[in-house]
Amino acid sequence: MVSKKTPLSIPVPSAGEVRSAKGSVDLSSDRVRVTLKTGESIEVLLYGATVTSWKVDGEEKLWVSEAAKLDGTKPVRGGIPLVFPCFGPNSSALNLPQHGFARLSNWSFLGENSEEPSSVQVDFGLSPSNIPDELKGKWDQNFGLIYSVILGQKTLQTKLVVQNEGEEKWEFQVLFHTYFKVSNAEKVSIKGLKDVTYTDKVLGGTTASEDNESVTITGETDRVYAKVPTDRETVIEQDGKAVFSVKRKNLEDVVVWNPHAAGAEKIGDFEPKEGWKEMVCVEAGSVGEWTTIEGGSVWEGGQIITLA
């Protein structure tokens, strides 16, 4: 959905901790930590605006590689990296790195903008001036991004506002590359994708229709499910019991990825190599096609993850 509204402008705060009736927001030089009064917490790096931790009842819900770089030297392997303005092999067509530049850029923290009584929202901004110097000029569209991360007692919501601040239309793709932490990937079932056509990147880009009620991890898995009805939730089950559900807004595609043993061995920053057993990526996005945004228009999309 594209509209002509203007994103909210929020003053950039200084470092420190802000406490409220809901919890606290702590800004340091490189990350933001949010903790609710009820104990739930998130951590978001300013580099890439990458969510690197989501804890509920003291338990981590996101998987992050032990070899992940958290110092801004490369994209984070794990958590929720943000893919924009292009996905996968489309990146090379635009002369950009894999999955674009959003996860490679230092975002500005725009502050807390909480409206719901039981949640805390923190906002981050990205403009052309934030893109790494070596990438400036390779994608010369005039844009503005506002990325919101909203922590609730049993929910985590991420949403992105994209504004075309120029006069000419352009195209983009977007994806929330969520690494869910599980106890055994081979006993995970992913529901909500039956009868959806997918592209199997492991099998060279062949397409097929999902005939099964559940998608399971039996080997290296890399599929892009296209045009999944947005009123259909994606449910992740462990040992037959629902663990996470994902609702999507204005995002019609779902990527399912797990490198399994052979794939993990080929990824330098994937540690431990047996870590594939403890994660599964179920990624809400708009990547099967390009989204066109007219000059002066705004697009918004997002996901809501709920603990079952």
Coordinates of C-alpha atoms in Angstrom, one line a residue, residues 135-245:
L135 CA 28.0 2.7 -1.6
K136 CA 26.9 6.3 -2.2
G137 CA 26.1 7.0 -5.8
K138 CA 25.5 3.3 -6.5
W139 CA 21.8 3.8 -5.6
D140 CA 21.0 7.4 -6.1
Q141 CA 17.3 7.5 -5.2
N142 CA 16.1 10.2 -2.8
F143 CA 14.6 8.2 0.0
G144 CA 13.8 8.3 3.8
L145 CA 13.2 5.3 6.0
I146 CA 11.7 5.0 9.5
Y147 CA 12.1 1.6 11.1
S148 CA 10.0 0.9 14.2
V149 CA 10.6 -2.0 16.7
I150 CA 7.7 -2.5 19.2
L151 CA 8.2 -4.7 22.2
G152 CA 5.1 -6.1 24.0
Q153 CA 4.7 -8.7 26.7
K154 CA 4.4 -11.6 24.3
T155 CA 4.9 -9.8 21.0
L156 CA 7.6 -8.3 18.9
Q157 CA 6.6 -6.1 16.0
T158 CA 8.9 -4.6 13.3
K159 CA 7.6 -2.2 10.7
L160 CA 9.2 -0.1 8.0
V161 CA 8.0 3.2 6.4
V162 CA 9.6 4.0 3.0
Q163 CA 9.3 7.5 1.6
N164 CA 10.1 8.6 -1.9
E165 CA 11.4 12.1 -1.3
G166 CA 12.1 12.8 -4.9
E167 CA 9.9 13.4 -7.9
E168 CA 10.6 10.3 -10.0
K169 CA 9.2 6.8 -9.2
W170 CA 11.6 4.0 -8.3
E171 CA 11.4 0.4 -7.2
F172 CA 12.5 -1.6 -4.1
Q173 CA 12.3 -4.9 -2.2
V174 CA 12.2 -5.4 1.5
L175 CA 12.5 -8.3 3.9
F176 CA 12.7 -8.9 7.7
H177 CA 15.3 -11.7 7.8
T178 CA 14.2 -13.2 11.2
Y179 CA 16.3 -16.0 12.8
F180 CA 14.0 -17.8 15.2
K181 CA 15.7 -19.8 18.0
V182 CA 14.3 -23.4 18.2
S183 CA 15.4 -26.5 20.1
N184 CA 15.6 -28.8 17.1
A185 CA 15.2 -27.6 13.5
E186 CA 14.5 -31.1 12.2
K187 CA 11.4 -31.3 14.5
V188 CA 10.1 -27.9 13.4
S189 CA 6.9 -27.6 11.3
I190 CA 6.0 -24.3 9.5
K191 CA 2.3 -24.0 8.7
G192 CA 0.3 -21.5 6.7
L193 CA 2.1 -22.1 3.3
K194 CA 0.0 -24.9 1.8
D195 CA -1.0 -24.4 -1.9
V196 CA 1.4 -21.5 -2.2
T197 CA 3.8 -21.4 -5.2
Y198 CA 7.5 -21.2 -4.2
T199 CA 10.9 -20.9 -5.8
D200 CA 13.4 -23.4 -4.6
K201 CA 16.8 -21.8 -4.6
V202 CA 18.5 -25.1 -3.5
L203 CA 17.2 -26.8 -6.7
G204 CA 18.4 -24.0 -9.0
G205 CA 15.4 -21.8 -8.9
T206 CA 12.7 -24.3 -9.9
T207 CA 9.1 -23.6 -8.9
A208 CA 6.5 -25.8 -7.3
S209 CA 3.3 -25.6 -5.3
E210 CA 3.5 -26.5 -1.6
D211 CA 1.4 -29.7 -1.2
N212 CA 2.0 -30.3 2.4
E213 CA 0.2 -28.8 5.4
S214 CA 3.6 -28.2 7.0
V215 CA 7.1 -27.3 5.7
T216 CA 9.8 -29.2 7.5
I217 CA 13.6 -29.0 7.5
T218 CA 15.1 -32.3 6.2
G219 CA 18.1 -30.8 4.4
E220 CA 19.4 -27.4 3.2
T221 CA 16.3 -25.3 2.7
D222 CA 16.0 -22.0 0.8
R223 CA 12.5 -21.2 -0.5
V224 CA 10.7 -18.1 -1.5
Y225 CA 6.9 -18.5 -1.1
A226 CA 5.2 -15.9 -3.3
K227 CA 1.9 -14.1 -2.8
V228 CA 1.0 -15.7 0.5
P229 CA -2.4 -14.3 1.5
T230 CA -1.7 -11.6 4.1
D231 CA -4.7 -12.7 6.2
R232 CA -3.0 -16.0 6.7
E233 CA -0.6 -16.4 9.7
T234 CA 2.6 -18.3 9.5
V235 CA 2.9 -20.6 12.5
I236 CA 6.2 -22.2 13.7
E237 CA 5.7 -25.4 15.6
Q238 CA 8.3 -27.4 17.6
D239 CA 7.5 -31.0 18.3
G240 CA 3.9 -30.4 17.3
K241 CA 3.3 -27.5 19.6
A242 CA 3.0 -23.9 18.3
V243 CA 5.9 -21.7 19.4
F244 CA 5.7 -18.5 17.2
S245 CA 3.1 -17.0 14.9

